[in-house]
Amino acid sequence: MVTGHHAAAGHPAAYVGPLTLAWVSRHLATGERVVAAEALQGGITAAMRRLTIGAADGSTRDLVLRSFVDPLSAGHAEDWLNRETDALTLLKGTGVRAPGLVAADPTAAHCEHPSLLMTHVAGRTALEDEGVETRVPLLARQLVEIHAVRPAERPREYEALTTAESVVVPKGADAAVWDAAIDVLRSPAPPYEGCFLHRDFQPGNVLFDVPPARPAAARITGVVDWAAASWGPADLDVAHCSTVLALLHGPAWGLRFTEAYQEAGGVLAATPGERLYWQVRDGLACSEEVRAVARPWREAGRTELTTRAVEERLDAYLTALMDASV
């Protein structure tokens, strides 16, 4: 029995502890074993590792191990992993391409940390500006498909933790605009028709196959990270993806995504004021975590997206939303 596994490069983030390795091994077919582990980029709250599974005949397959190793996340890990387990079970057999569930240990009863083992989905995140005009309609159609899923048992209601007091106004932002946006947040949430939400649908959680010479031929291969799956207004998922697109590619792409979702057949709140509430709520929520959001983007190659640059884009996007509402 191997008592711990590193990737060939020895990256500490690829390390799989002996208890977790033994747990993974119990969920493999006879004759299979873990032969390599590689750290995957992009996770903010959890460590993601791709495990290469070798069979007796020399063939291999990949699984993905998601472990909540951050002590700050430990209190939420059980809830998140139970939600993800339920979501992956629900999505099996639907048209939504998501990882297949292999095993889950939400309370770390068997592993060093709360963990989830799932099938590997081919593809990569596409965070570059090139090809965004092709990917935005694909993202919109994918989100419409997610919202069309009808769970037999409704997941728990969405959570929105941001308050008027928790908003972080970027340095140099137009105080009047932000005050007006925060006033929107103080209003009661509009009534809504609920649907199944991913709750963190954005380019970092969508995998693409992008032919190197033909970015316009991109296609989605899967959607990952279902730990916040819940029930709520479609506007909330749309607003979140819009905000992230605005920060990644510029404010115009945030505004464009809302149009693309409706063009794909998605239905949003009935009035502009109701739609604005959800758009502003998500933009203000992002104000609290700009640093955490920008770091993995820089690690993925978008080195120009400093915390300051992302703050400026958030300010410009929120200003565009408020201007459009006048």
mmCIF file of C-alpha atoms in Angstrom:
data_model
loop_
_atom_site.group_PDB
_atom_site.id
_atom_site.type_symbol
_atom_site.label_atom_id
_atom_site.label_comp_id
_atom_site.label_asym_id
_atom_site.label_seq_id
_atom_site.Cartn_x
_atom_site.Cartn_y
_atom_site.Cartn_z
ATOM 1 C CA MET A 1 0.000 0.000 0.000
ATOM 2 C CA VAL A 2 1.338 3.420 -0.949
ATOM 3 C CA THR A 3 1.037 5.705 2.084
ATOM 4 C CA GLY A 4 0.821 9.024 0.302
ATOM 5 C CA HIS A 5 1.099 10.265 -3.257
ATOM 6 C CA HIS A 6 2.742 13.237 -4.904
ATOM 7 C CA ALA A 7 2.623 14.257 -8.529
ATOM 8 C CA ALA A 8 5.812 13.606 -10.420
ATOM 9 C CA ALA A 9 6.741 17.275 -10.075
ATOM 10 C CA GLY A 10 6.449 16.984 -6.299
ATOM 11 C CA HIS A 11 3.968 19.845 -5.984
ATOM 12 C CA PRO A 12 2.713 19.811 -2.371
ATOM 13 C CA ALA A 13 -0.828 20.636 -3.532
ATOM 14 C CA ALA A 14 -0.901 17.259 -5.290
ATOM 15 C CA TYR A 15 -0.258 15.319 -2.079
ATOM 16 C CA VAL A 16 -2.893 12.744 -1.135
ATOM 17 C CA GLY A 17 -2.731 11.589 2.479
ATOM 18 C CA PRO A 18 -2.631 7.897 3.404
ATOM 19 C CA LEU A 19 -6.187 7.765 4.809
ATOM 20 C CA THR A 20 -7.613 9.440 1.718
ATOM 21 C CA LEU A 21 -5.575 7.217 -0.569
ATOM 22 C CA ALA A 22 -6.873 4.118 1.199
ATOM 23 C CA TRP A 23 -10.448 5.433 0.915
ATOM 24 C CA VAL A 24 -10.034 6.126 -2.813
ATOM 25 C CA SER A 25 -8.563 2.658 -3.305
ATOM 26 C CA ARG A 26 -11.646 1.038 -1.757
ATOM 27 C CA HIS A 27 -13.755 2.613 -4.501
ATOM 28 C CA LEU A 28 -11.651 1.334 -7.399
ATOM 29 C CA ALA A 29 -12.175 -1.815 -9.412
ATOM 30 C CA THR A 30 -10.252 -4.964 -8.537
ATOM 31 C CA GLY A 31 -6.664 -4.635 -9.732
ATOM 32 C CA GLU A 32 -6.762 -0.831 -10.008
ATOM 33 C CA ARG A 33 -4.570 1.522 -8.006
ATOM 34 C CA VAL A 34 -3.659 5.218 -7.873
ATOM 35 C CA VAL A 35 -0.461 5.671 -9.881
ATOM 36 C CA ALA A 36 -0.175 9.483 -10.011
ATOM 37 C CA ALA A 37 -1.725 12.652 -8.608
ATOM 38 C CA GLU A 38 -1.667 16.111 -10.162
ATOM 39 C CA ALA A 39 -2.855 19.384 -8.630
ATOM 40 C CA LEU A 40 -5.510 21.145 -10.687
ATOM 41 C CA GLN A 41 -5.652 24.941 -10.839
ATOM 42 C CA GLY A 42 -8.570 27.144 -10.031
ATOM 43 C CA GLY A 43 -9.983 25.975 -6.713
ATOM 44 C CA ILE A 44 -10.455 28.760 -4.166
ATOM 45 C CA THR A 45 -11.936 26.817 -1.238
ATOM 46 C CA ALA A 46 -10.850 23.239 -1.978
ATOM 47 C CA ALA A 47 -7.838 21.314 -3.217
ATOM 48 C CA MET A 48 -8.509 19.657 -6.563
ATOM 49 C CA ARG A 49 -6.380 16.741 -7.698
ATOM 50 C CA ARG A 50 -6.533 14.603 -10.806
ATOM 51 C CA LEU A 51 -5.772 11.006 -9.947
ATOM 52 C CA THR A 52 -4.469 8.644 -12.589
ATOM 53 C CA ILE A 53 -5.857 5.173 -11.955
ATOM 54 C CA GLY A 54 -3.870 2.270 -13.366
ATOM 55 C CA ALA A 55 -5.354 -1.149 -14.136
ATOM 56 C CA ALA A 56 -3.589 -4.547 -14.174
ATOM 57 C CA ASP A 57 -3.619 -4.567 -17.985
ATOM 58 C CA GLY A 58 -1.654 -1.289 -18.149
ATOM 59 C CA SER A 59 -4.600 0.923 -19.096
ATOM 60 C CA THR A 60 -5.378 4.114 -17.152
ATOM 61 C CA ARG A 61 -8.313 6.386 -16.408
ATOM 62 C CA ASP A 62 -8.629 9.652 -14.498
ATOM 63 C CA LEU A 63 -10.689 10.579 -11.459
ATOM 64 C CA VAL A 64 -10.898 13.916 -9.646
ATOM 65 C CA LEU A 65 -10.522 14.257 -5.885
ATOM 66 C CA ARG A 66 -11.956 17.365 -4.225
ATOM 67 C CA SER A 67 -10.848 17.896 -0.617
ATOM 68 C CA PHE A 68 -11.610 20.772 1.729
ATOM 69 C CA VAL A 69 -8.171 21.248 3.256
ATOM 70 C CA ASP A 70 -8.580 24.913 4.236
ATOM 71 C CA PRO A 71 -9.476 25.165 7.956
ATOM 72 C CA LEU A 72 -11.631 28.217 7.170
ATOM 73 C CA SER A 73 -13.800 26.036 4.902
ATOM 74 C CA ALA A 74 -14.059 23.104 7.297
ATOM 75 C CA GLY A 75 -17.278 24.328 8.897
ATOM 76 C CA HIS A 76 -19.048 24.447 5.536
ATOM 77 C CA ALA A 77 -17.525 21.343 3.956
ATOM 78 C CA GLU A 78 -20.194 18.861 5.042
ATOM 79 C CA ASP A 79 -23.004 21.016 3.679
ATOM 80 C CA TRP A 80 -21.150 21.779 0.438
ATOM 81 C CA LEU A 81 -20.244 18.154 -0.221
ATOM 82 C CA ASN A 82 -23.765 16.938 0.552
ATOM 83 C CA ARG A 83 -25.134 19.512 -1.896
ATOM 84 C CA GLU A 84 -22.638 18.483 -4.547
ATOM 85 C CA THR A 85 -23.385 14.793 -4.005
ATOM 86 C CA ASP A 86 -27.119 15.455 -4.386
ATOM 87 C CA ALA A 87 -26.575 17.612 -7.475
ATOM 88 C CA LEU A 88 -24.349 15.082 -9.250
ATOM 89 C CA THR A 89 -26.867 12.341 -8.464
ATOM 90 C CA LEU A 90 -29.680 14.517 -9.830
ATOM 91 C CA LEU A 91 -27.808 15.448 -13.002
ATOM 92 C CA LYS A 92 -26.966 11.862 -13.966
ATOM 93 C CA GLY A 93 -28.973 11.055 -17.065
ATOM 94 C CA THR A 94 -29.924 14.666 -17.806
ATOM 95 C CA GLY A 95 -28.582 16.682 -20.727
ATOM 96 C CA VAL A 96 -26.320 18.646 -18.394
ATOM 97 C CA ARG A 97 -22.759 17.382 -18.660
ATOM 98 C CA ALA A 98 -21.342 17.103 -15.140
ATOM 99 C CA PRO A 99 -18.903 14.773 -13.364
ATOM 100 C CA GLY A 100 -20.194 11.372 -12.283
ATOM 101 C CA LEU A 101 -20.250 10.700 -8.555
ATOM 102 C CA VAL A 102 -17.911 7.916 -7.391
ATOM 103 C CA ALA A 103 -17.862 8.411 -3.595
ATOM 104 C CA ALA A 104 -18.198 11.101 -0.927
ATOM 105 C CA ASP A 105 -16.894 11.509 2.621
ATOM 106 C CA PRO A 106 -18.505 14.788 3.750
ATOM 107 C CA THR A 107 -17.525 14.450 7.431
ATOM 108 C CA ALA A 108 -13.956 13.146 6.934
ATOM 109 C CA ALA A 109 -14.959 9.879 8.583
ATOM 110 C CA HIS A 110 -12.420 8.047 6.408
ATOM 111 C CA CYS A 111 -10.159 10.748 4.899
ATOM 112 C CA GLU A 112 -7.817 13.383 6.295
ATOM 113 C CA HIS A 113 -10.251 16.043 5.034
ATOM 114 C CA PRO A 114 -13.877 16.111 3.808
ATOM 115 C CA SER A 115 -13.629 14.778 0.264
ATOM 116 C CA LEU A 116 -15.492 13.937 -2.921
ATOM 117 C CA LEU A 117 -14.350 11.509 -5.621
ATOM 118 C CA MET A 118 -15.794 11.933 -9.112
ATOM 119 C CA THR A 119 -15.167 11.124 -12.737
ATOM 120 C CA HIS A 120 -12.862 13.379 -14.714
ATOM 121 C CA VAL A 121 -14.468 15.630 -17.338
ATOM 122 C CA ALA A 122 -12.275 16.422 -20.330
ATOM 123 C CA GLY A 123 -11.731 20.029 -21.337
ATOM 124 C CA ARG A 124 -10.290 23.194 -19.856
ATOM 125 C CA THR A 125 -11.500 26.482 -18.474
ATOM 126 C CA ALA A 126 -11.363 29.254 -21.073
ATOM 127 C CA LEU A 127 -10.554 32.536 -19.359
ATOM 128 C CA GLU A 128 -8.798 34.315 -22.217
ATOM 129 C CA ASP A 129 -10.389 37.229 -24.085
ATOM 130 C CA GLU A 130 -9.932 35.543 -27.461
ATOM 131 C CA GLY A 131 -13.109 33.719 -28.436
ATOM 132 C CA VAL A 132 -15.322 35.231 -25.738
ATOM 133 C CA GLU A 133 -17.892 36.278 -28.347
ATOM 134 C CA THR A 134 -18.317 32.566 -29.198
ATOM 135 C CA ARG A 135 -18.351 31.316 -25.621
ATOM 136 C CA VAL A 136 -20.942 33.737 -24.168
ATOM 137 C CA PRO A 137 -23.883 32.277 -26.169
ATOM 138 C CA LEU A 138 -22.668 28.756 -25.295
ATOM 139 C CA LEU A 139 -22.598 29.666 -21.605
ATOM 140 C CA ALA A 140 -26.087 31.137 -21.873
ATOM 141 C CA ARG A 141 -27.530 28.027 -23.538
ATOM 142 C CA GLN A 142 -25.855 25.820 -20.956
ATOM 143 C CA LEU A 143 -27.361 27.818 -18.090
ATOM 144 C CA VAL A 144 -30.834 27.611 -19.653
ATOM 145 C CA GLU A 145 -30.397 23.790 -19.698
ATOM 146 C CA ILE A 146 -29.399 23.773 -16.027
ATOM 147 C CA HIS A 147 -32.426 25.847 -15.074
ATOM 148 C CA ALA A 148 -34.671 23.420 -16.972
ATOM 149 C CA VAL A 149 -33.686 20.511 -14.673
ATOM 150 C CA ARG A 150 -36.648 19.549 -12.492
ATOM 151 C CA PRO A 151 -35.481 17.843 -9.292
ATOM 152 C CA ALA A 152 -37.919 15.389 -7.680
ATOM 153 C CA GLU A 153 -36.883 16.827 -4.336
ATOM 154 C CA ARG A 154 -36.278 20.562 -4.227
ATOM 155 C CA PRO A 155 -32.812 21.526 -2.965
ATOM 156 C CA ARG A 156 -32.514 24.062 -0.165
ATOM 157 C CA GLU A 157 -33.266 27.717 -0.848
ATOM 158 C CA TYR A 158 -30.438 29.944 -2.053
ATOM 159 C CA GLU A 159 -28.374 31.944 0.400
ATOM 160 C CA ALA A 160 -27.355 35.571 -0.197
ATOM 161 C CA LEU A 161 -25.150 36.762 2.620
ATOM 162 C CA THR A 162 -24.132 40.224 1.410
ATOM 163 C CA THR A 163 -25.726 43.116 3.266
ATOM 164 C CA ALA A 164 -25.607 46.872 2.816
ATOM 165 C CA GLU A 165 -23.065 46.947 5.645
ATOM 166 C CA SER A 166 -20.746 44.252 4.250
ATOM 167 C CA VAL A 167 -20.221 45.835 0.805
ATOM 168 C CA VAL A 168 -16.628 46.959 0.122
ATOM 169 C CA VAL A 169 -16.596 50.128 -2.004
ATOM 170 C CA PRO A 170 -13.459 50.167 -4.208
ATOM 171 C CA LYS A 171 -11.027 53.017 -3.794
ATOM 172 C CA GLY A 172 -11.808 55.841 -6.225
ATOM 173 C CA ALA A 173 -15.308 54.566 -7.025
ATOM 174 C CA ASP A 174 -18.167 57.003 -7.540
ATOM 175 C CA ALA A 175 -19.696 57.144 -4.068
ATOM 176 C CA ALA A 176 -23.088 58.293 -5.371
ATOM 177 C CA VAL A 177 -23.363 55.290 -7.708
ATOM 178 C CA TRP A 178 -22.411 52.834 -4.992
ATOM 179 C CA ASP A 179 -24.757 54.450 -2.476
ATOM 180 C CA ALA A 180 -27.600 54.095 -4.964
ATOM 181 C CA ALA A 181 -26.681 50.440 -5.596
ATOM 182 C CA ILE A 182 -26.535 49.739 -1.866
ATOM 183 C CA ASP A 183 -29.999 51.304 -1.521
ATOM 184 C CA VAL A 184 -31.244 48.758 -4.090
ATOM 185 C CA LEU A 185 -29.830 46.012 -1.862
ATOM 186 C CA ARG A 186 -31.811 47.382 1.095
ATOM 187 C CA SER A 187 -35.062 46.723 -0.781
ATOM 188 C CA PRO A 188 -36.895 43.438 -0.146
ATOM 189 C CA ALA A 189 -36.036 40.661 -2.595
ATOM 190 C CA PRO A 190 -38.569 40.570 -5.458
ATOM 191 C CA PRO A 191 -40.939 37.592 -5.689
ATOM 192 C CA TYR A 192 -39.737 34.938 -8.103
ATOM 193 C CA GLU A 193 -40.497 31.657 -9.817
ATOM 194 C CA GLY A 194 -37.870 29.284 -8.442
ATOM 195 C CA CYS A 195 -35.694 26.879 -10.397
ATOM 196 C CA PHE A 196 -32.674 24.642 -9.906
ATOM 197 C CA LEU A 197 -29.555 26.823 -9.571
ATOM 198 C CA HIS A 198 -25.871 26.016 -9.946
ATOM 199 C CA ARG A 199 -25.215 29.099 -7.797
ATOM 200 C CA ASP A 200 -21.628 29.567 -8.983
ATOM 201 C CA PHE A 201 -22.084 29.301 -12.731
ATOM 202 C CA GLN A 202 -19.248 31.250 -14.354
ATOM 203 C CA PRO A 203 -16.333 30.605 -16.756
ATOM 204 C CA GLY A 204 -14.117 29.156 -14.012
ATOM 205 C CA ASN A 205 -16.588 26.297 -13.505
ATOM 206 C CA VAL A 206 -17.263 25.487 -17.159
ATOM 207 C CA LEU A 207 -14.941 23.273 -19.201
ATOM 208 C CA PHE A 208 -14.477 23.780 -22.929
ATOM 209 C CA ASP A 209 -12.926 22.032 -25.847
ATOM 210 C CA VAL A 210 -11.332 24.879 -27.813
ATOM 211 C CA PRO A 211 -9.500 23.834 -30.994
ATOM 212 C CA PRO A 212 -6.228 25.852 -30.935
ATOM 213 C CA ALA A 213 -6.556 27.072 -34.501
ATOM 214 C CA ARG A 214 -10.355 27.564 -34.379
ATOM 215 C CA PRO A 215 -11.572 29.263 -31.187
ATOM 216 C CA ALA A 216 -14.925 29.887 -32.890
ATOM 217 C CA ALA A 217 -15.475 26.091 -32.873
ATOM 218 C CA ALA A 218 -15.415 25.937 -29.060
ATOM 219 C CA ARG A 219 -17.894 23.648 -27.299
ATOM 220 C CA ILE A 220 -18.724 22.996 -23.663
ATOM 221 C CA THR A 221 -17.614 19.614 -22.329
ATOM 222 C CA GLY A 222 -18.896 19.921 -18.770
ATOM 223 C CA VAL A 223 -19.904 22.011 -15.764
ATOM 224 C CA VAL A 224 -18.175 21.456 -12.424
ATOM 225 C CA ASP A 225 -18.320 22.621 -8.779
ATOM 226 C CA TRP A 226 -21.921 22.022 -7.723
ATOM 227 C CA ALA A 227 -21.248 22.606 -4.008
ATOM 228 C CA ALA A 228 -23.647 25.557 -3.799
ATOM 229 C CA ALA A 229 -26.481 24.026 -5.872
ATOM 230 C CA SER A 230 -29.767 25.372 -4.565
ATOM 231 C CA TRP A 231 -33.254 26.644 -5.422
ATOM 232 C CA GLY A 232 -33.984 30.241 -6.292
ATOM 233 C CA PRO A 233 -34.488 32.812 -9.070
ATOM 234 C CA ALA A 234 -32.857 32.206 -12.445
ATOM 235 C CA ASP A 235 -31.806 35.864 -12.252
ATOM 236 C CA LEU A 236 -29.347 35.028 -9.483
ATOM 237 C CA ASP A 237 -27.333 32.574 -11.616
ATOM 238 C CA VAL A 238 -27.508 34.922 -14.599
ATOM 239 C CA ALA A 239 -26.390 37.889 -12.507
ATOM 240 C CA HIS A 240 -23.426 35.965 -11.117
ATOM 241 C CA CYS A 241 -22.149 34.842 -14.507
ATOM 242 C CA SER A 242 -22.694 38.375 -15.815
ATOM 243 C CA THR A 243 -20.590 39.873 -13.016
ATOM 244 C CA VAL A 244 -17.750 37.420 -13.540
ATOM 245 C CA LEU A 245 -17.755 37.995 -17.308
ATOM 246 C CA ALA A 246 -17.640 41.749 -16.656
ATOM 247 C CA LEU A 247 -14.603 41.320 -14.405
ATOM 248 C CA LEU A 248 -12.834 38.871 -16.728
ATOM 249 C CA HIS A 249 -13.546 40.460 -20.093
ATOM 250 C CA GLY A 250 -14.960 43.937 -19.449
ATOM 251 C CA PRO A 251 -18.350 45.361 -18.410
ATOM 252 C CA ALA A 252 -19.918 45.055 -21.870
ATOM 253 C CA TRP A 253 -19.692 41.247 -21.663
ATOM 254 C CA GLY A 254 -21.553 41.248 -18.365
ATOM 255 C CA LEU A 255 -24.403 43.157 -19.966
ATOM 256 C CA ARG A 256 -24.256 40.937 -23.049
ATOM 257 C CA PHE A 257 -24.706 37.718 -21.051
ATOM 258 C CA THR A 258 -28.121 38.791 -19.774
ATOM 259 C CA GLU A 259 -29.235 39.321 -23.380
ATOM 260 C CA ALA A 260 -27.721 36.003 -24.483
ATOM 261 C CA TYR A 261 -29.568 34.108 -21.735
ATOM 262 C CA GLN A 262 -32.888 35.512 -22.919
ATOM 263 C CA GLU A 263 -32.005 34.858 -26.555
ATOM 264 C CA ALA A 264 -31.393 31.218 -25.572
ATOM 265 C CA GLY A 265 -34.928 30.970 -24.189
ATOM 266 C CA GLY A 266 -34.222 31.800 -20.565
ATOM 267 C CA VAL A 267 -36.837 33.745 -18.616
ATOM 268 C CA LEU A 268 -35.820 36.476 -16.182
ATOM 269 C CA ALA A 269 -37.786 38.614 -13.726
ATOM 270 C CA ALA A 270 -40.703 40.494 -15.257
ATOM 271 C CA THR A 271 -39.604 44.092 -14.684
ATOM 272 C CA PRO A 272 -36.311 45.970 -15.155
ATOM 273 C CA GLY A 273 -36.358 46.941 -11.470
ATOM 274 C CA GLU A 274 -36.613 43.314 -10.358
ATOM 275 C CA ARG A 275 -33.806 42.269 -12.698
ATOM 276 C CA LEU A 276 -31.665 45.140 -11.442
ATOM 277 C CA TYR A 277 -32.055 43.938 -7.846
ATOM 278 C CA TRP A 278 -30.414 40.585 -8.613
ATOM 279 C CA GLN A 279 -27.743 42.110 -10.862
ATOM 280 C CA VAL A 280 -26.761 44.649 -8.223
ATOM 281 C CA ARG A 281 -26.907 42.075 -5.417
ATOM 282 C CA ASP A 282 -24.346 39.901 -7.163
ATOM 283 C CA GLY A 283 -22.101 42.792 -8.159
ATOM 284 C CA LEU A 284 -22.019 44.033 -4.580
ATOM 285 C CA ALA A 285 -21.364 40.493 -3.312
ATOM 286 C CA CYS A 286 -18.289 40.325 -5.556
ATOM 287 C CA SER A 287 -17.000 43.524 -3.972
ATOM 288 C CA GLU A 288 -16.207 41.515 -0.834
ATOM 289 C CA GLU A 289 -14.035 38.928 -2.554
ATOM 290 C CA VAL A 290 -12.229 40.672 -5.397
ATOM 291 C CA ARG A 291 -8.828 39.579 -4.124
ATOM 292 C CA ALA A 292 -9.880 35.920 -3.838
ATOM 293 C CA VAL A 293 -11.468 35.974 -7.298
ATOM 294 C CA ALA A 294 -8.544 37.662 -9.068
ATOM 295 C CA ARG A 295 -5.766 35.431 -7.695
ATOM 296 C CA PRO A 296 -6.667 32.185 -9.562
ATOM 297 C CA TRP A 297 -7.175 34.180 -12.775
ATOM 298 C CA ARG A 298 -3.628 35.500 -12.551
ATOM 299 C CA GLU A 299 -2.368 31.996 -11.785
ATOM 300 C CA ALA A 300 -4.143 30.813 -14.930
ATOM 301 C CA GLY A 301 -2.280 33.390 -17.050
ATOM 302 C CA ARG A 302 -4.394 36.551 -16.830
ATOM 303 C CA THR A 303 -1.552 38.383 -15.102
ATOM 304 C CA GLU A 304 -3.000 41.806 -15.954
ATOM 305 C CA LEU A 305 -6.003 41.138 -13.713
ATOM 306 C CA THR A 306 -4.574 42.613 -10.547
ATOM 307 C CA THR A 307 -6.895 43.206 -7.611
ATOM 308 C CA ARG A 308 -6.951 46.891 -8.551
ATOM 309 C CA ALA A 309 -7.778 46.201 -12.203
ATOM 310 C CA VAL A 310 -10.656 43.921 -11.203
ATOM 311 C CA GLU A 311 -11.966 46.518 -8.733
ATOM 312 C CA GLU A 312 -11.999 49.099 -11.526
ATOM 313 C CA ARG A 313 -13.949 46.758 -13.785
ATOM 314 C CA LEU A 314 -16.442 46.043 -11.010
ATOM 315 C CA ASP A 315 -16.930 49.778 -10.491
ATOM 316 C CA ALA A 316 -17.440 50.304 -14.237
ATOM 317 C CA TYR A 317 -19.909 47.395 -14.445
ATOM 318 C CA LEU A 318 -21.952 48.541 -11.461
ATOM 319 C CA THR A 319 -22.009 52.067 -12.908
ATOM 320 C CA ALA A 320 -23.279 50.665 -16.233
ATOM 321 C CA LEU A 321 -26.041 48.742 -14.448
ATOM 322 C CA MET A 322 -27.158 51.805 -12.490
ATOM 323 C CA ASP A 323 -26.965 54.067 -15.561
ATOM 324 C CA ALA A 324 -29.140 51.647 -17.525
ATOM 325 C CA SER A 325 -31.755 51.726 -14.784
ATOM 326 C CA VAL A 326 -32.222 55.499 -14.873
#
